[in-house]
CSV table of N, CA and C and ligand atoms in Angstrom, one decimal:
chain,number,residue,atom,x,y,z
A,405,UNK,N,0.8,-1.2,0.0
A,405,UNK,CA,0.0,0.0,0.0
A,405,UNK,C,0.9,1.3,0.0
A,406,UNK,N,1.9,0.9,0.5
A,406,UNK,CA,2.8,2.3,1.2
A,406,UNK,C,3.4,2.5,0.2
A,407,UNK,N,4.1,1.2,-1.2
A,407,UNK,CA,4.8,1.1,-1.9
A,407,UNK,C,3.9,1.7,-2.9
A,408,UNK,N,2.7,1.6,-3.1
A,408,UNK,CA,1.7,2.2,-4.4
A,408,UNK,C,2.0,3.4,-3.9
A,409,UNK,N,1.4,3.9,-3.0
A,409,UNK,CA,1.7,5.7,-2.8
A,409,UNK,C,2.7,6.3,-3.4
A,410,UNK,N,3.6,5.6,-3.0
A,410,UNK,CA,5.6,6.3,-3.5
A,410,UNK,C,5.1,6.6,-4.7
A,411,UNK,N,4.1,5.3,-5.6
A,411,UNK,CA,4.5,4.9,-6.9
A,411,UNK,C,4.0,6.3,-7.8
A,412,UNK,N,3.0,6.7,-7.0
A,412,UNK,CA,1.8,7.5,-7.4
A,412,UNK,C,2.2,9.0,-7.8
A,413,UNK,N,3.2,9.2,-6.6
A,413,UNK,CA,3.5,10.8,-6.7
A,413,UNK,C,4.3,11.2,-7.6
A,414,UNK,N,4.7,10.7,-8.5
A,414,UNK,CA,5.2,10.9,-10.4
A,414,UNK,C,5.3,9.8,-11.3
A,415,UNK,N,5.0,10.4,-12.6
A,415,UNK,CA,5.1,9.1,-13.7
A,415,UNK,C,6.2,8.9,-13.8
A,416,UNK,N,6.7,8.0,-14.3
A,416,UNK,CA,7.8,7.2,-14.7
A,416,UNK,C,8.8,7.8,-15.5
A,417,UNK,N,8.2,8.8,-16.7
A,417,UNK,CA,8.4,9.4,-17.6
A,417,UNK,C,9.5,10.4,-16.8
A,418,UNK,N,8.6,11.2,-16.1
A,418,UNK,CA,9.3,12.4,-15.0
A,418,UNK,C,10.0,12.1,-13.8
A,419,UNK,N,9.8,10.3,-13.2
A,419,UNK,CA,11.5,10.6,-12.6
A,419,UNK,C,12.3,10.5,-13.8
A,420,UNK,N,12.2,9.8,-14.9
A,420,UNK,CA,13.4,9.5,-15.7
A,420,UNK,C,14.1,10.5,-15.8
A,421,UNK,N,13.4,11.6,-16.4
A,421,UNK,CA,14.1,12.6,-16.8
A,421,UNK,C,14.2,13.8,-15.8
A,422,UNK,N,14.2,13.3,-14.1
A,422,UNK,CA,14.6,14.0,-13.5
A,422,UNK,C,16.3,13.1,-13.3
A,423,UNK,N,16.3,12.1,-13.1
A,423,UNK,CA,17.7,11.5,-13.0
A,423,UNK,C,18.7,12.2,-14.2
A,424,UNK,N,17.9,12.2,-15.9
A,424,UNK,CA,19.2,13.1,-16.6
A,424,UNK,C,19.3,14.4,-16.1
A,425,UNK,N,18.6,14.7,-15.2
A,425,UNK,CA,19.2,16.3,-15.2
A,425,UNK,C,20.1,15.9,-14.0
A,426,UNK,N,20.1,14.8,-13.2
A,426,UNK,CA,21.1,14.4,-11.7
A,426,UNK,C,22.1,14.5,-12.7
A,427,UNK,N,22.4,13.5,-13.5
A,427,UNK,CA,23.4,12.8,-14.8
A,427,UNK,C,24.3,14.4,-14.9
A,428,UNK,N,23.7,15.3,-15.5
A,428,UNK,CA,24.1,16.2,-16.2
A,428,UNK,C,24.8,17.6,-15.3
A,429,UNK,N,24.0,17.4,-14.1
A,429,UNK,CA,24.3,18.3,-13.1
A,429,UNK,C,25.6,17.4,-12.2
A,430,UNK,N,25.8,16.2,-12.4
A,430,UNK,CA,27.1,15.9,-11.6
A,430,UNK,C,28.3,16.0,-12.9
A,431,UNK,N,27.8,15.5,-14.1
A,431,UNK,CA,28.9,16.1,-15.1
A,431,UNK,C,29.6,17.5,-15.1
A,432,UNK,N,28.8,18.0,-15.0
A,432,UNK,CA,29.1,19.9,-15.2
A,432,UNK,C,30.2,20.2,-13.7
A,433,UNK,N,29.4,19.3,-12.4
A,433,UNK,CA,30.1,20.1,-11.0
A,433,UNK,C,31.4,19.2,-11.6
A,434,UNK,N,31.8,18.1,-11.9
A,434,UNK,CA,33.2,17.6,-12.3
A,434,UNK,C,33.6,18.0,-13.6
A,435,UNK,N,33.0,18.6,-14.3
A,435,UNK,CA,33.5,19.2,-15.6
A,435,UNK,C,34.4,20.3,-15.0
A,436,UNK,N,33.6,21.2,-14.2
A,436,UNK,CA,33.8,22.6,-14.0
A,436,UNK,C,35.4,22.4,-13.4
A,437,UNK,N,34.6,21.7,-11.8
A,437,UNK,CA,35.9,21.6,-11.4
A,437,UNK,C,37.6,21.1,-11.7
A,438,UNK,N,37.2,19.9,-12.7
A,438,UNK,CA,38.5,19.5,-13.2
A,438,UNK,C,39.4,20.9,-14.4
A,439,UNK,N,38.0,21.4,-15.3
A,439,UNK,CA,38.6,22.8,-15.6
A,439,UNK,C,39.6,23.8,-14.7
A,440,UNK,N,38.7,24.2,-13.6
A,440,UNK,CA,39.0,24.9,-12.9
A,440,UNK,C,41.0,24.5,-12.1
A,441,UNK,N,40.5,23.3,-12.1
A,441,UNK,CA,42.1,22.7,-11.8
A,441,UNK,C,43.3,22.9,-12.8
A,442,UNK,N,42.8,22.5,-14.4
A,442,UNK,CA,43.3,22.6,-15.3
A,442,UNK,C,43.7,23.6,-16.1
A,443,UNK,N,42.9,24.6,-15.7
A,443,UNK,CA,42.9,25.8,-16.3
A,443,UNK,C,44.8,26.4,-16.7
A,444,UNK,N,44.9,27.4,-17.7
A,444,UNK,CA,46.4,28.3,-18.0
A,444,UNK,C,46.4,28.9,-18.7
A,445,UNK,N,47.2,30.3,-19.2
A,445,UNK,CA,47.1,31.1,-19.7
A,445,UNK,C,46.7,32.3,-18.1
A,446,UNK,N,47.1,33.4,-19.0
A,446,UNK,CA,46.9,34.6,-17.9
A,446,UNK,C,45.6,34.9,-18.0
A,447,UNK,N,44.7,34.9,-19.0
A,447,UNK,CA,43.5,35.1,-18.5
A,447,UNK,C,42.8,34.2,-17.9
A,448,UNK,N,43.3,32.8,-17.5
A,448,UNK,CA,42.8,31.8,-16.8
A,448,UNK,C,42.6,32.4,-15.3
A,449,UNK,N,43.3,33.0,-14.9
A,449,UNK,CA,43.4,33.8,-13.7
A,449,UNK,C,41.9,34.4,-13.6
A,450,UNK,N,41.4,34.9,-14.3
A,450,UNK,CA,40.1,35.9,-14.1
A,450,UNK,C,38.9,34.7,-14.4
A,451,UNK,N,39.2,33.4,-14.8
A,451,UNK,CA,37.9,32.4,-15.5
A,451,UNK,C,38.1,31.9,-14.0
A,452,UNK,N,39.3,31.2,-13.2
A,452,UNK,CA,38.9,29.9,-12.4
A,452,UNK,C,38.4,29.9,-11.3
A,453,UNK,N,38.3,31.2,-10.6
A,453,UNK,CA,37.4,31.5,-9.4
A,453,UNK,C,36.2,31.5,-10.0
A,454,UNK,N,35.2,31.6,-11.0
A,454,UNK,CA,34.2,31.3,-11.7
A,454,UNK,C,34.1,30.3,-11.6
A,455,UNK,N,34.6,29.4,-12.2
A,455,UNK,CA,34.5,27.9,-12.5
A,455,UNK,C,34.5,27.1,-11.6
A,456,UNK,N,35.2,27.6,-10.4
A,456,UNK,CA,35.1,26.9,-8.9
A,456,UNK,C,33.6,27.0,-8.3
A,457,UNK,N,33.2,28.7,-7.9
A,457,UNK,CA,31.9,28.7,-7.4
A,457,UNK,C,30.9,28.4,-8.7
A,458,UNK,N,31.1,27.7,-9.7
A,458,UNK,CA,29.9,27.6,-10.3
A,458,UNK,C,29.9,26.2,-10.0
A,459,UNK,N,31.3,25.3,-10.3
A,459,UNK,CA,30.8,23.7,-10.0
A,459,UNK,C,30.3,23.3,-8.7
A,460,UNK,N,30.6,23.9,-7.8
A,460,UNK,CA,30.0,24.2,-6.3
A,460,UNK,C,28.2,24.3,-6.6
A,461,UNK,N,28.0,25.1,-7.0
A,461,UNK,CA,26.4,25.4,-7.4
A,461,UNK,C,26.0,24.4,-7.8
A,462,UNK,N,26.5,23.9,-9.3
A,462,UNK,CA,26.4,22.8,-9.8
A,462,UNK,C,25.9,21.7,-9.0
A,463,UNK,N,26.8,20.9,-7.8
A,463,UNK,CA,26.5,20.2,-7.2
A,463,UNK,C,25.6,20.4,-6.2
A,464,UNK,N,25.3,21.6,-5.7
A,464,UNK,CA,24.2,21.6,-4.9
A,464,UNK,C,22.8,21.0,-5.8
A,465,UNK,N,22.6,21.9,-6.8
A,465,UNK,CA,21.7,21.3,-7.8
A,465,UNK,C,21.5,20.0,-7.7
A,466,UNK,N,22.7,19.0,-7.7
A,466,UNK,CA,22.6,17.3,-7.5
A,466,UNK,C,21.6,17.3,-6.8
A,467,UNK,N,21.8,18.1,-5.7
A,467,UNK,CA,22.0,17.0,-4.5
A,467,UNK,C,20.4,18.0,-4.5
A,468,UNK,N,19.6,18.8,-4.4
A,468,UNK,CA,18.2,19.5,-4.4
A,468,UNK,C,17.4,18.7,-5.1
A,469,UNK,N,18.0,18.2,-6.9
A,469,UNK,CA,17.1,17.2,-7.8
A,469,UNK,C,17.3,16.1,-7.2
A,470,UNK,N,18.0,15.4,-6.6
A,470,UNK,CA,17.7,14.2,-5.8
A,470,UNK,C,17.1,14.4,-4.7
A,471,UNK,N,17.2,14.8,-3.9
A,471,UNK,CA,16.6,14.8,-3.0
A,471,UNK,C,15.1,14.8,-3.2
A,472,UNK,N,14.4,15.7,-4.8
A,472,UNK,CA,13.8,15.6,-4.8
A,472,UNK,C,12.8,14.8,-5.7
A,473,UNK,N,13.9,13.9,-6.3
A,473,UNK,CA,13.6,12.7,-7.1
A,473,UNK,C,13.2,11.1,-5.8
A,474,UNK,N,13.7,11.4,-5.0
A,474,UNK,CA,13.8,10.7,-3.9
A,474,UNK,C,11.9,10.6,-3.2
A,475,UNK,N,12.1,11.9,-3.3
A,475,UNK,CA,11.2,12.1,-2.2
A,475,UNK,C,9.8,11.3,-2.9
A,476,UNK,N,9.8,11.7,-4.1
A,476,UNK,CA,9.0,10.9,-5.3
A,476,UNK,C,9.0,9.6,-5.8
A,477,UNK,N,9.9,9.0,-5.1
A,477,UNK,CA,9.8,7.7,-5.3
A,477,UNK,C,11.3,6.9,-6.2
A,478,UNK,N,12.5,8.0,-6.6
A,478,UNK,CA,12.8,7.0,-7.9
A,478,UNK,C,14.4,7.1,-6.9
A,479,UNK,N,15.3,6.6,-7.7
A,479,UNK,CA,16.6,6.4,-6.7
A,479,UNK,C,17.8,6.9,-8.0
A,480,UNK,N,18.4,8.4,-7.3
A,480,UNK,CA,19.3,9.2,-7.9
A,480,UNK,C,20.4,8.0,-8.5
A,481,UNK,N,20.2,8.9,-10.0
A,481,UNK,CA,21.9,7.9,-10.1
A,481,UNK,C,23.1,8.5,-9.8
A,482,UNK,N,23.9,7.5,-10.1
A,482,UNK,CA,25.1,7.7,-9.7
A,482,UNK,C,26.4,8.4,-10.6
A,483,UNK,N,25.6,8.2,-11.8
A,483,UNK,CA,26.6,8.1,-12.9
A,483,UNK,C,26.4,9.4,-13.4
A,484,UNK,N,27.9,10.2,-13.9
A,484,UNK,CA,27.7,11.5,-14.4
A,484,UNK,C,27.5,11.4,-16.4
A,485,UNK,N,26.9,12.3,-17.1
A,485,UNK,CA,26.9,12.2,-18.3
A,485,UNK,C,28.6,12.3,-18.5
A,486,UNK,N,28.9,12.0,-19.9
A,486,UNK,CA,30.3,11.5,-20.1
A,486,UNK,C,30.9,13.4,-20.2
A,487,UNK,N,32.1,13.4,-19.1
A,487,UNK,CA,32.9,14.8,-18.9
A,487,UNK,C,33.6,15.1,-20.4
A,488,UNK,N,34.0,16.6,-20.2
A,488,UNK,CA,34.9,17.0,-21.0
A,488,UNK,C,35.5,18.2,-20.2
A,489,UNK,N,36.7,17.9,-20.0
A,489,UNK,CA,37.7,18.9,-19.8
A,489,UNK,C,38.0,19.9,-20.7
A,490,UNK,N,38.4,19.8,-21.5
A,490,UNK,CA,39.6,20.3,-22.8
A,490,UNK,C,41.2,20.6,-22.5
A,491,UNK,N,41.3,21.3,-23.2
A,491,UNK,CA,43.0,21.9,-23.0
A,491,UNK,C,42.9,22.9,-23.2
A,492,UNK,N,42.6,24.2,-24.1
A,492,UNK,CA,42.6,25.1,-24.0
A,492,UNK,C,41.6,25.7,-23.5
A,493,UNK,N,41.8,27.0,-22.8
A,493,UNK,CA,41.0,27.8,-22.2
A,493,UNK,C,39.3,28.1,-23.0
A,494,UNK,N,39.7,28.8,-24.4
A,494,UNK,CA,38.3,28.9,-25.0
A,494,UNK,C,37.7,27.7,-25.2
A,495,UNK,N,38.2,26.8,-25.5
A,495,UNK,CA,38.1,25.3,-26.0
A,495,UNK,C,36.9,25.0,-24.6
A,496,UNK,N,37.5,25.1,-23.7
A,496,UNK,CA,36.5,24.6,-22.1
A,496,UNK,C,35.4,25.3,-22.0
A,497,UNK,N,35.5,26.8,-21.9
A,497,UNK,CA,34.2,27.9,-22.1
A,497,UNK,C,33.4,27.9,-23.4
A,498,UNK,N,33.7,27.9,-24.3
A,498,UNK,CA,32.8,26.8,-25.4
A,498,UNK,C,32.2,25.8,-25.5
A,499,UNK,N,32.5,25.2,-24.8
A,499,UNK,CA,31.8,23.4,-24.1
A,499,UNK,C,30.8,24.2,-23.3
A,500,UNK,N,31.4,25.0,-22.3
A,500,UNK,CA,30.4,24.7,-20.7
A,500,UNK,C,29.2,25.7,-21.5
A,501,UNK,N,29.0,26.8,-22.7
A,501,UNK,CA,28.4,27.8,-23.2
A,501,UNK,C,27.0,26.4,-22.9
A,502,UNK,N,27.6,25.8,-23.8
A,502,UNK,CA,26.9,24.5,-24.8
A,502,UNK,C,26.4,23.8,-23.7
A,503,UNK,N,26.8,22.8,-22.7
A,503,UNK,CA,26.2,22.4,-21.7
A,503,UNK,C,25.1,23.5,-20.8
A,504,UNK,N,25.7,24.5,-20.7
A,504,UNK,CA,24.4,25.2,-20.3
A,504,UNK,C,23.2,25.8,-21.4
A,505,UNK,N,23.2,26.0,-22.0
A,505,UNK,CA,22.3,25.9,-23.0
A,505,UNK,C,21.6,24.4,-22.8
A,506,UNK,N,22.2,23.5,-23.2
A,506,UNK,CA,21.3,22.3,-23.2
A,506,UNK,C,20.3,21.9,-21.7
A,507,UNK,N,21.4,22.5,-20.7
A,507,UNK,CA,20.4,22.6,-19.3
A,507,UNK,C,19.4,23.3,-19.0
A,508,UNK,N,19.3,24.8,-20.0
A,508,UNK,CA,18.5,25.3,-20.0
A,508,UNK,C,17.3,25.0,-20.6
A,509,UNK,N,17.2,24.2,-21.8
A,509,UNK,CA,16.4,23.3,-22.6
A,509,UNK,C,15.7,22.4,-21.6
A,510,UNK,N,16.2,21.0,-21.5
A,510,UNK,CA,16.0,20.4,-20.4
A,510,UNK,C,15.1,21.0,-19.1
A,511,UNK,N,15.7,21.8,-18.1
A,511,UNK,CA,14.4,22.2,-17.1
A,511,UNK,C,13.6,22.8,-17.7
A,512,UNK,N,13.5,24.1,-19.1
A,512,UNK,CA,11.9,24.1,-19.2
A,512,UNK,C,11.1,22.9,-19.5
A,513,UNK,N,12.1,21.7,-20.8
A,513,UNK,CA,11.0,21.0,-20.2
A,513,UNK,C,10.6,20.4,-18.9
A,514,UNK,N,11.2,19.8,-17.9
A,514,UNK,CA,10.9,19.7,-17.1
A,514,UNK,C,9.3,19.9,-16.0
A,515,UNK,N,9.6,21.6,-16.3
A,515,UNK,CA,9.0,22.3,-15.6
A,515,UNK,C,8.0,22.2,-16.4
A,516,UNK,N,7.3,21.7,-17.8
A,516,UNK,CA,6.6,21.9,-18.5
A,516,UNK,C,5.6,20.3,-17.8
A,517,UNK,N,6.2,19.2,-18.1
A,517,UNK,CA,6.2,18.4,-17.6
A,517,UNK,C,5.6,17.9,-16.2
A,518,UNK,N,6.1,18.6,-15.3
A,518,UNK,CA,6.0,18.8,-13.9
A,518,UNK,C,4.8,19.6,-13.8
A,519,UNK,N,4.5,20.4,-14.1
A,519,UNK,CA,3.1,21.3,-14.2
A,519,UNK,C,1.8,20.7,-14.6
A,520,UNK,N,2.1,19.7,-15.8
A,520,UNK,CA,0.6,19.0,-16.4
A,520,UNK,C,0.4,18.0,-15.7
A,521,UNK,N,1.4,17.2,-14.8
A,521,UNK,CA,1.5,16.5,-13.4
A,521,UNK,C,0.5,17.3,-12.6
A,522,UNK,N,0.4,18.1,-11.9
A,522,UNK,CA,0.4,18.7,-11.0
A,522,UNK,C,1.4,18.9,-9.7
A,523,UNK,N,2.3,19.0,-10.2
A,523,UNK,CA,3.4,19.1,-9.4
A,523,UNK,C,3.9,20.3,-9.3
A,524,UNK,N,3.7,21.0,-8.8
A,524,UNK,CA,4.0,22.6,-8.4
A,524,UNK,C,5.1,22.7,-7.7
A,525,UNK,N,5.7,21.8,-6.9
A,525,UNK,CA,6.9,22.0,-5.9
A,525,UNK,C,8.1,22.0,-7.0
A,526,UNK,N,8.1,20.6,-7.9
A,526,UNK,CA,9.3,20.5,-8.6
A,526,UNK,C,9.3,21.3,-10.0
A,527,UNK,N,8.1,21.6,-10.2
A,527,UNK,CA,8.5,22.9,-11.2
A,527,UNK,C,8.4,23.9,-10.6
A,528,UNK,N,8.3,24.6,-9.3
A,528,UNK,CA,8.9,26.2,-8.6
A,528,UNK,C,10.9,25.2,-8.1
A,529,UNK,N,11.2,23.9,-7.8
A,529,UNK,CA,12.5,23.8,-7.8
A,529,UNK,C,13.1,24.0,-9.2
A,530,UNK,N,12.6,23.5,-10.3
A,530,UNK,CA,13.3,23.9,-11.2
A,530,UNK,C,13.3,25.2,-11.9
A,531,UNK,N,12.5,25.9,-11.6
A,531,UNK,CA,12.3,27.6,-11.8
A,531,UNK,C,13.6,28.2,-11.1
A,532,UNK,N,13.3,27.8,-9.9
A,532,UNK,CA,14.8,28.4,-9.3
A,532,UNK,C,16.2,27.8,-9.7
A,533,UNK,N,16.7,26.6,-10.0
A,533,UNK,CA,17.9,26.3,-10.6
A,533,UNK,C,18.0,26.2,-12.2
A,534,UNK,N,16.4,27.0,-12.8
A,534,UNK,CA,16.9,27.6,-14.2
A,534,UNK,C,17.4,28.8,-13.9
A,535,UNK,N,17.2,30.2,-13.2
A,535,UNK,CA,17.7,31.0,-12.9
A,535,UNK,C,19.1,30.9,-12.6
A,536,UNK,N,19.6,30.1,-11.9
A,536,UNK,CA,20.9,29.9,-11.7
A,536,UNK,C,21.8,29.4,-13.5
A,537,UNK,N,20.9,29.1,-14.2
A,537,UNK,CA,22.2,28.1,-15.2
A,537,UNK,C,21.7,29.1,-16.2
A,538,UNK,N,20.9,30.2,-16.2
A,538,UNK,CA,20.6,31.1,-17.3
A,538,UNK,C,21.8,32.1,-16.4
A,539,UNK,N,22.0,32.2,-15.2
A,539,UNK,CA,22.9,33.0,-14.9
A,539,UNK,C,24.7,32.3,-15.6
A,540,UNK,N,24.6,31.0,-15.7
A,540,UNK,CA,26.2,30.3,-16.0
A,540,UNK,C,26.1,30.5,-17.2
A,541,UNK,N,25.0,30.6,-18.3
A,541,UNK,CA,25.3,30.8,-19.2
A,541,UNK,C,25.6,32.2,-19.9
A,542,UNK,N,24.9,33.4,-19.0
A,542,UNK,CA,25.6,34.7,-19.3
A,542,UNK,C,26.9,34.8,-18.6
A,543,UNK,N,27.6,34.2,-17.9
A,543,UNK,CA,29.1,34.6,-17.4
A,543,UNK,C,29.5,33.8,-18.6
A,544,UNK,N,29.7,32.2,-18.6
A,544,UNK,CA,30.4,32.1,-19.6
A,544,UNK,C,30.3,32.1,-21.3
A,545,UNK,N,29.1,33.1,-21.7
A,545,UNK,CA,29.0,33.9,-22.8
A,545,UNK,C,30.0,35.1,-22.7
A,546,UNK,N,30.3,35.9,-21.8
A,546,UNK,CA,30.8,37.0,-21.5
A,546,UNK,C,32.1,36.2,-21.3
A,547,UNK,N,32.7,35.8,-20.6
A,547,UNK,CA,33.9,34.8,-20.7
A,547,UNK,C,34.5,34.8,-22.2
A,548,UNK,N,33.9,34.0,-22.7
A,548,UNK,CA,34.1,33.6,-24.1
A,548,UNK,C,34.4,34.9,-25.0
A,549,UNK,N,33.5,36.3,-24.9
A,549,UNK,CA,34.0,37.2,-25.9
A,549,UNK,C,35.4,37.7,-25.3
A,550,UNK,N,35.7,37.8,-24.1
A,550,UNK,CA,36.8,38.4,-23.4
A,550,UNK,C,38.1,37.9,-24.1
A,551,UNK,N,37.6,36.5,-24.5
A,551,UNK,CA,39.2,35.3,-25.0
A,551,UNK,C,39.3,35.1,-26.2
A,552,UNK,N,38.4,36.4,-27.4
A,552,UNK,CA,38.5,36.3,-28.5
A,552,UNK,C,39.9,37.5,-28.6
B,1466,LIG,FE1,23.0,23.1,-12.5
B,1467,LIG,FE1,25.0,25.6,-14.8
């Protein structure tokens, strides 16, 4: 009985595609930060304090979409979408442009999703950590023209 309830508070469809956003949100906090490690060049200096407090963010995100993939019944994965570091500097802020963009994609649908549910909690969470990745994607747009 207790186990149908869990079953009840989201379709199938919407944990799945809350786990890719776990997927994608632990790729980026280990994207970011192995950049942030890797980073060189003198204007790397002005990118890697960026890239530190953003993979930081990053992972809170994990750990908020699990928690409240959890609470719904489905069990976070473990596994991050496949990383990319790079080597050069533009080379990495070009990537992360592009990962955020696609993250941006992804929660509206979500929230699209989560709404015809009736689920109003996980699309006001994903309202708030779209705000956050529309904010990573204007730093590293602005990033990016600085290193042309
Ligand atoms: Fe994120
Ligand atoms: Fe982000």
């Amino acid at each position: 009985m207790v186990e149908l309830l869990v079953k009840n508070r989201a379709s199938k469809k919407l944990l799945d595609i809350l786990n890719n956003a776990i997927a994608r949100e632990l790729q980026v906090a280990i994207q970011y930060m192995w950049q942030h490690v890797q980073w060189s060049g003198v204007k790397g200096f002005a990118v890697q304090e960026e890239l530190k407090k953003i993979a930081i963010t990053e992972m809170k995100h994990a750990e908020t979409i699990a928690e409240r993939l959890f609470y719904l019944g489905g069990i976070p994965t473990t596994k991050p979408e496949p990383i990319f570091v790079g080597k050069a500097l533009k080379e990495m802020i070009k990537r992360d442009i592009k990962d955020e963009e696609n993250a941006i994609k992804l929660y509206k649908t979500i929230i699209e999703m989560a709404e015809k549910e009736g689920d109003t909690t996980t699309a006001f969470i994903f309202r708030e950590i779209l705000e956050d990745e529309e904010e990573h994607h204007d730093t590293f747009t602005t990033l990016h023209e600085d290193l042309k």
